[in-house]
Amino acid sequence: EAVRIQFFEAPGIEMTQNMQAEVEKHFTRGELRRVAASDVGSMSYPARVHESYASDLLRSVDVEGIRDRRFRIVVDYGFSAASYVLPLVLGPLGVELVAAHAFPSEGESGPTGLSAAIGQTKRLVSAVGADLGAVFDRAAERLYLVDDQAREVPVEQALLLLVRLLASDGRHGKLAFPVTVTSQVDRLVEGSDLEVIRTPHSLPALTEAAAGDDVVFAGALGGGYVFPEFLPGYDAVASLVKLLELLAPVQQPLSTLTAELPRPTLVHRQLACPWGMKGLVMRVLNERLAGRELDLTDGIKVFDDRGWAQALPDPDEPLIHLYAEGATEDESEALVAELRGIVEEIEQGQGEPAAART
């Protein structure tokens, strides 16, 4: 029902906002450079791309470590093209694979919903005694997990799981996360050689940071993970293989590892806001919060002794996203309620300075 066109820039990251603005500027002005026919570029199609992908990915992981663990996993491909390459990767790793919903041939039914795919994966994990289950989205970019007890691993817990495994594996470098990700990631890396950096809440900003020096991992809520050593972008196949590499030396079931993780108290709410008021709301909110500890990386994030709250305009919809995280869920709800009240006052004209209203 929709066609999605993506543009990339060197070194293979999503087109950044600066590049997008530059392209749009020239396109809308009609300033399109004309070149001679002999100078027009060509299009090339790499040969044996599936084999090259598998070979490059295998070179980036500990093949022997994964093979020694002898994993048995269930994978729901979500009718994605990952079904062409994952067997080429898992074969040399000695991973036993039970697969579902591979890439459809002519006459097959369309993709199932995510919840249905996760439900079927749970049943398969239980039936075959798998170490874990993995579900891919249609683009094979996002990864969703089911543990060895056939329980879905929430995406918040999956992100924290990867952070803890990276910290305990002796890795050193930087981890990149959007400003809206839970502060638990900072606590999990304490005492390790890892450093957390924050990015604006967008995929181009995250992948741009992931392509930076000494970044070993980037991730956001929603099942999207980046391992820039292999590819500075979301890749469910690479994320699954990297997860197996991190799990191999631990010798503990996935259910035990997730049970030991802290429980995030982050809450997310949406507040309707007309397009024309977004700029005003954010400007007045910044004035209202002047003098408090703020982070203006993206939107407005305010800190106090209880935790933090953030207002972030939606780039595509007439909405403002509100995030908050306190020590408990009740404190998180209180923080987001306070911020919501301020934003609603501004939308109703009560929070705007008198000079501006006149």
PDB file of C-alpha atoms in Angstrom, residues 277-290 300 342-343 345-347 349-353 356-357:
ATOM      1  CA  MET A 277       1.863  26.116  17.023  1.00  0.00           C
ATOM      2  CA  LYS A 278       4.809  23.737  17.321  1.00  0.00           C
ATOM      3  CA  GLY A 279       7.462  26.439  17.075  1.00  0.00           C
ATOM      4  CA  LEU A 280       5.620  28.709  19.507  1.00  0.00           C
ATOM      5  CA  VAL A 281       5.106  25.911  22.024  1.00  0.00           C
ATOM      6  CA  MET A 282       8.774  24.960  22.031  1.00  0.00           C
ATOM      7  CA  ARG A 283       9.972  28.568  22.249  1.00  0.00           C
ATOM      8  CA  VAL A 284       7.683  29.455  25.154  1.00  0.00           C
ATOM      9  CA  LEU A 285       8.437  26.158  26.876  1.00  0.00           C
ATOM     10  CA  ASN A 286      12.140  27.000  26.679  1.00  0.00           C
ATOM     11  CA  GLU A 287      11.401  30.375  28.296  1.00  0.00           C
ATOM     12  CA  ARG A 288       9.281  28.776  31.016  1.00  0.00           C
ATOM     13  CA  LEU A 289      12.055  26.340  31.900  1.00  0.00           C
ATOM     14  CA  ALA A 290      14.886  28.882  31.805  1.00  0.00           C
ATOM     15  CA  ILE A 300      13.654  20.206  25.299  1.00  0.00           C
ATOM     16  CA  ILE A 342       2.757  23.254  30.900  1.00  0.00           C
ATOM     17  CA  VAL A 343       2.480  22.404  27.204  1.00  0.00           C
ATOM     18  CA  GLU A 345      -1.230  25.898  28.989  1.00  0.00           C
ATOM     19  CA  ILE A 346       1.005  27.206  26.226  1.00  0.00           C
ATOM     20  CA  GLU A 347      -1.269  25.755  23.511  1.00  0.00           C
ATOM     21  CA  GLY A 349      -2.347  30.778  25.190  1.00  0.00           C
ATOM     22  CA  GLN A 350      -1.955  30.889  28.971  1.00  0.00           C
ATOM     23  CA  GLY A 351       1.777  30.255  28.976  1.00  0.00           C
ATOM     24  CA  GLU A 352       2.679  32.765  26.274  1.00  0.00           C
ATOM     25  CA  PRO A 353       4.159  36.112  27.433  1.00  0.00           C
ATOM     26  CA  ALA A 356       3.516  38.073  22.417  1.00  0.00           C
ATOM     27  CA  ARG A 357      -0.235  37.599  22.876  1.00  0.00           C
TER      28      ARG A 357
END
